[in-house]
């Protein structure tokens, strides 16, 4: 089944994939700016947003859904941007469905797989979602999602989107992230441009980690988004849209 999606604007297509615990609306403000110049496609990953809840998820299956959507919409190959969990998904797209993607834009995300402590934390979030619901997941994750000075409107929007997600899906997605593959050796081997965009105050991918990732991927570009935490497209959409625009207008490899 095709993923539900929003499509705005015309011209060069770009696919933007959302984070956890969220849906396509996390990209709304950035998509609104980008759609003045580009055709912007924002899907809801399986189980999220307008989909029915999903009790079993994997990052690799999500990647297939995204590749299928790009092909069905006659957008492939296209640049893809992924925020955090969405970044895990599009790295799997680049590995498994390379004919569908021609530029990788990684926003507040990681290449490395989870270490044992991080895997344990995924189990705890899965249990929290299952037992206490989506709101409890948001409150637990909130310090890592938004900068300390995040505007109340940004916090409220992130909470509203998180609370709209099914606890069943959040449980399954947490376990899917726990079991995701490691992409650290993949990235330097990819034959497409790679752009890294990170919030200045991202607690899960602090500037040192973002710099280290940038240095490990020869030829990658790296933009720091001022005043933003992990959800930089929500906290500073203008700078994120400008960074994506610059990426889309840069030369192919
Ligand atoms: C996200 O924003 O998608 C999550 O924070 C990803 C993660 O926990 O690794």
Tab-separated table of C-alpha atoms and ligand atoms in Angstrom:
chain	number	residue	atom	x	y	z
A	1	UNK	CA	0.000	0.000	0.000
A	2	UNK	CA	1.278	3.447	-0.929
A	3	UNK	CA	2.201	5.695	1.990
A	4	UNK	CA	0.012	8.747	2.584
A	5	UNK	CA	1.882	11.887	1.582
A	6	UNK	CA	1.622	15.631	1.017
A	7	UNK	CA	2.930	17.082	-2.234
A	8	UNK	CA	3.450	20.818	-2.752
A	9	UNK	CA	5.248	22.929	-5.346
A	10	UNK	CA	6.623	22.051	-8.770
A	11	UNK	CA	9.907	21.298	-10.464
A	12	UNK	CA	12.849	19.391	-9.018
A	13	UNK	CA	11.382	16.820	-6.576
A	14	UNK	CA	12.640	16.250	-3.036
A	15	UNK	CA	11.378	13.692	-0.523
A	16	UNK	CA	11.456	14.633	3.169
A	17	UNK	CA	11.110	11.850	5.747
A	18	UNK	CA	9.992	12.532	9.313
A	19	UNK	CA	11.377	11.759	12.759
A	20	UNK	CA	10.130	9.879	15.848
A	21	UNK	CA	7.653	10.394	17.540
A	22	UNK	CA	6.189	12.458	14.690
A	23	UNK	CA	4.726	12.420	11.207
A	24	UNK	CA	5.074	14.410	7.964
A	25	UNK	CA	3.881	17.601	9.694
A	26	UNK	CA	7.268	17.982	11.386
A	27	UNK	CA	8.479	19.162	7.947
A	28	UNK	CA	5.525	21.535	7.268
A	29	UNK	CA	7.305	24.867	7.764
A	30	UNK	CA	10.379	23.795	5.768
A	31	UNK	CA	8.188	22.295	3.026
A	32	UNK	CA	6.236	25.530	2.754
A	33	UNK	CA	9.444	27.468	2.037
A	34	UNK	CA	10.971	24.839	-0.273
A	35	UNK	CA	7.766	24.472	-2.284
A	36	UNK	CA	8.299	27.962	-3.730
A	37	UNK	CA	11.115	26.437	-5.805
A	38	UNK	CA	10.791	22.653	-5.616
A	39	UNK	CA	8.279	19.807	-5.695
A	40	UNK	CA	8.247	18.687	-2.061
A	41	UNK	CA	6.932	15.247	-1.100
A	42	UNK	CA	6.429	14.504	2.607
A	43	UNK	CA	5.152	10.993	3.449
A	44	UNK	CA	3.935	9.469	6.700
A	45	UNK	CA	6.025	6.378	7.428
A	46	UNK	CA	4.142	3.089	7.928
A	47	UNK	CA	2.118	3.207	11.147
A	48	UNK	CA	2.542	6.993	11.602
A	49	UNK	CA	0.314	9.963	10.797
A	50	UNK	CA	-2.613	9.046	8.568
A	51	UNK	CA	-1.684	5.337	8.480
A	52	UNK	CA	-3.379	2.737	10.675
A	53	UNK	CA	-1.195	1.729	13.673
A	54	UNK	CA	1.564	-0.819	12.974
A	55	UNK	CA	2.666	-3.415	15.504
A	56	UNK	CA	5.733	-4.531	13.557
A	57	UNK	CA	8.153	-2.169	11.850
A	58	UNK	CA	11.673	-2.232	10.480
A	59	UNK	CA	13.843	0.541	9.121
A	60	UNK	CA	14.580	-1.575	6.047
A	61	UNK	CA	10.874	-2.045	5.274
A	62	UNK	CA	10.319	1.701	5.738
A	63	UNK	CA	13.117	2.276	3.211
A	64	UNK	CA	11.328	0.079	0.679
A	65	UNK	CA	8.110	2.081	1.205
A	66	UNK	CA	9.978	5.343	0.539
A	67	UNK	CA	11.697	3.972	-2.567
A	68	UNK	CA	8.357	2.627	-3.866
A	69	UNK	CA	6.707	6.014	-3.295
A	70	UNK	CA	9.461	7.839	-5.191
A	71	UNK	CA	9.058	5.445	-8.128
A	72	UNK	CA	5.248	5.549	-8.115
A	73	UNK	CA	5.225	9.348	-8.107
A	74	UNK	CA	7.719	9.420	-11.004
A	75	UNK	CA	10.083	11.344	-8.752
A	76	UNK	CA	12.938	8.823	-8.701
A	77	UNK	CA	15.815	9.321	-8.622
A	78	UNK	CA	15.436	12.318	-6.338
A	79	UNK	CA	17.181	13.985	-3.414
A	80	UNK	CA	15.949	12.712	-0.073
A	81	UNK	CA	16.158	14.430	3.295
A	82	UNK	CA	15.644	12.558	6.543
A	83	UNK	CA	15.233	13.973	10.027
A	84	UNK	CA	16.644	11.670	12.722
A	85	UNK	CA	14.674	8.392	12.300
A	86	UNK	CA	13.936	9.568	8.757
A	87	UNK	CA	17.708	9.788	8.292
A	88	UNK	CA	18.092	6.129	9.267
A	89	UNK	CA	15.449	5.299	6.661
A	90	UNK	CA	17.002	7.221	3.778
A	91	UNK	CA	20.460	5.792	4.493
A	92	UNK	CA	18.844	2.361	4.005
A	93	UNK	CA	17.260	3.681	0.774
A	94	UNK	CA	20.706	4.743	-0.484
A	95	UNK	CA	22.089	1.292	0.315
A	96	UNK	CA	19.204	-0.897	-0.899
A	97	UNK	CA	17.458	1.175	-3.596
A	98	UNK	CA	20.242	3.360	-5.024
A	99	UNK	CA	18.379	3.936	-8.284
A	100	UNK	CA	15.760	5.971	-6.415
A	101	UNK	CA	17.995	8.536	-4.689
A	102	UNK	CA	20.559	10.965	-6.060
A	103	UNK	CA	21.366	13.114	-3.021
A	104	UNK	CA	21.342	12.345	0.698
A	105	UNK	CA	20.449	15.127	3.141
A	106	UNK	CA	20.895	13.947	6.720
A	107	UNK	CA	19.317	16.184	9.333
A	108	UNK	CA	20.017	15.682	13.062
A	109	UNK	CA	20.674	11.996	12.556
A	110	UNK	CA	23.372	9.341	12.945
A	111	UNK	CA	25.191	6.803	10.843
A	112	UNK	CA	26.210	4.571	13.748
A	113	UNK	CA	23.963	1.818	15.085
A	114	UNK	CA	22.886	1.834	18.740
A	115	UNK	CA	25.345	0.705	21.412
A	116	UNK	CA	24.120	-1.609	24.218
A	117	UNK	CA	23.058	1.274	26.497
A	118	UNK	CA	21.161	2.927	23.649
A	119	UNK	CA	19.491	-0.388	22.832
A	120	UNK	CA	18.344	-0.659	26.444
A	121	UNK	CA	16.943	2.882	26.229
A	122	UNK	CA	14.941	1.835	23.132
A	123	UNK	CA	13.413	-1.032	25.111
A	124	UNK	CA	12.487	1.427	27.858
A	125	UNK	CA	10.809	3.814	25.379
A	126	UNK	CA	8.974	0.892	23.766
A	127	UNK	CA	7.669	-0.190	27.189
A	128	UNK	CA	6.747	3.395	28.098
A	129	UNK	CA	4.762	3.795	24.874
A	130	UNK	CA	2.988	0.497	25.357
A	131	UNK	CA	2.143	1.057	29.024
A	132	UNK	CA	1.673	4.824	29.287
A	133	UNK	CA	1.018	6.105	25.769
A	134	UNK	CA	2.392	8.671	23.357
A	135	UNK	CA	2.217	11.646	25.695
A	136	UNK	CA	4.531	9.917	28.190
A	137	UNK	CA	6.985	9.205	25.364
A	138	UNK	CA	7.032	12.845	24.346
A	139	UNK	CA	7.603	14.083	27.901
A	140	UNK	CA	10.447	11.598	28.383
A	141	UNK	CA	12.121	12.550	25.100
A	142	UNK	CA	11.390	16.266	25.208
A	143	UNK	CA	14.754	17.407	26.682
A	144	UNK	CA	16.493	15.634	23.803
A	145	UNK	CA	14.137	16.874	21.108
A	146	UNK	CA	14.090	20.627	21.625
A	147	UNK	CA	16.639	23.236	22.620
A	148	UNK	CA	16.421	24.649	26.152
A	149	UNK	CA	15.166	27.955	24.686
A	150	UNK	CA	12.634	26.439	22.297
A	151	UNK	CA	9.624	28.669	21.709
A	152	UNK	CA	6.408	27.483	23.400
A	153	UNK	CA	4.763	27.237	19.964
A	154	UNK	CA	7.469	24.809	18.770
A	155	UNK	CA	7.167	22.722	21.935
A	156	UNK	CA	3.376	22.695	21.614
A	157	UNK	CA	3.510	21.669	17.943
A	158	UNK	CA	5.988	18.854	18.629
A	159	UNK	CA	3.818	17.632	21.518
A	160	UNK	CA	0.625	17.777	19.450
A	161	UNK	CA	2.205	15.692	16.674
A	162	UNK	CA	3.736	13.193	19.115
A	163	UNK	CA	0.455	12.714	20.958
A	164	UNK	CA	-1.315	12.027	17.658
A	165	UNK	CA	0.834	8.926	17.056
A	166	UNK	CA	-0.379	5.463	18.003
A	167	UNK	CA	1.389	3.996	21.081
A	168	UNK	CA	1.455	0.656	19.233
A	169	UNK	CA	3.397	2.272	16.386
A	170	UNK	CA	5.751	4.059	18.791
A	171	UNK	CA	6.510	0.755	20.514
A	172	UNK	CA	7.247	-0.958	17.206
A	173	UNK	CA	9.277	1.983	15.855
A	174	UNK	CA	11.440	2.172	18.959
A	175	UNK	CA	12.316	-1.503	18.520
A	176	UNK	CA	12.925	-0.934	14.804
A	177	UNK	CA	15.409	1.855	15.607
A	178	UNK	CA	17.068	-0.390	18.206
A	179	UNK	CA	17.621	-3.041	15.540
A	180	UNK	CA	18.703	-0.759	12.690
A	181	UNK	CA	21.885	-1.335	10.730
A	182	UNK	CA	25.103	0.612	11.064
A	183	UNK	CA	25.790	2.932	8.113
A	184	UNK	CA	29.223	4.258	9.066
A	185	UNK	CA	31.034	2.244	6.415
A	186	UNK	CA	28.296	2.777	3.854
A	187	UNK	CA	28.352	6.579	3.779
A	188	UNK	CA	31.923	7.122	2.481
A	189	UNK	CA	31.272	4.531	-0.251
A	190	UNK	CA	28.109	6.151	-1.630
A	191	UNK	CA	28.454	7.758	-5.048
A	192	UNK	CA	25.963	10.570	-4.364
A	193	UNK	CA	26.435	13.951	-2.634
A	194	UNK	CA	25.907	13.841	1.126
A	195	UNK	CA	24.849	16.904	3.116
A	196	UNK	CA	24.768	17.051	6.903
A	197	UNK	CA	22.523	19.550	8.708
A	198	UNK	CA	22.564	19.727	12.492
A	199	UNK	CA	20.956	21.896	15.151
A	200	UNK	CA	23.489	23.800	17.212
A	201	UNK	CA	21.933	22.465	20.420
A	202	UNK	CA	21.080	18.941	19.246
A	203	UNK	CA	21.498	16.875	22.409
A	204	UNK	CA	21.480	13.536	20.601
A	205	UNK	CA	23.991	14.590	17.947
A	206	UNK	CA	26.075	17.335	19.576
A	207	UNK	CA	28.387	19.491	17.412
A	208	UNK	CA	31.463	17.323	18.132
A	209	UNK	CA	29.618	14.208	16.922
A	210	UNK	CA	28.290	16.066	13.871
A	211	UNK	CA	31.801	17.274	13.041
A	212	UNK	CA	33.194	13.755	13.441
A	213	UNK	CA	30.565	12.398	11.052
A	214	UNK	CA	31.341	15.167	8.564
A	215	UNK	CA	35.071	14.339	8.705
A	216	UNK	CA	34.395	10.633	8.229
A	217	UNK	CA	32.501	11.252	4.974
A	218	UNK	CA	34.846	12.795	2.398
A	219	UNK	CA	33.152	15.399	0.219
A	220	UNK	CA	30.172	15.866	2.531
A	221	UNK	CA	28.918	19.341	3.384
A	222	UNK	CA	27.979	20.346	6.910
A	223	UNK	CA	25.659	23.154	8.038
A	224	UNK	CA	24.962	24.051	11.650
A	225	UNK	CA	21.505	25.479	12.360
A	226	UNK	CA	21.601	28.275	14.902
A	227	UNK	CA	19.468	28.231	18.015
A	228	UNK	CA	17.948	24.838	17.208
A	229	UNK	CA	17.905	21.516	19.013
A	230	UNK	CA	17.286	18.045	17.595
A	231	UNK	CA	14.118	19.071	15.753
A	232	UNK	CA	15.867	21.817	13.785
A	233	UNK	CA	13.248	21.890	10.957
A	234	UNK	CA	10.707	22.872	13.611
A	235	UNK	CA	12.853	25.308	15.592
A	236	UNK	CA	14.551	27.108	12.709
A	237	UNK	CA	12.781	26.215	9.445
A	238	UNK	CA	14.229	29.200	7.555
A	239	UNK	CA	17.840	28.105	8.092
A	240	UNK	CA	17.065	24.449	7.430
A	241	UNK	CA	15.235	25.354	4.200
A	242	UNK	CA	18.176	27.564	3.156
A	243	UNK	CA	20.640	24.723	3.832
A	244	UNK	CA	18.518	22.272	1.828
A	245	UNK	CA	18.143	24.782	-1.014
A	246	UNK	CA	21.923	25.245	-1.139
A	247	UNK	CA	22.331	21.464	-1.184
A	248	UNK	CA	19.836	21.049	-4.024
A	249	UNK	CA	21.532	23.781	-6.042
A	250	UNK	CA	25.022	22.372	-5.547
A	251	UNK	CA	26.707	20.247	-8.199
A	252	UNK	CA	25.973	16.527	-8.463
A	253	UNK	CA	29.066	14.345	-7.871
B	1	LIG	C1	14.005	10.981	16.205
B	1	LIG	O1	13.976	12.200	16.388
B	1	LIG	O2	13.593	10.455	15.164
B	1	LIG	C2	14.567	10.117	17.290
B	1	LIG	O3	15.091	10.927	18.294
B	1	LIG	C3	15.574	9.195	16.728
B	1	LIG	C4	16.334	8.448	17.762
B	1	LIG	O4	15.903	8.400	18.915
B	1	LIG	O5	17.373	7.859	17.416
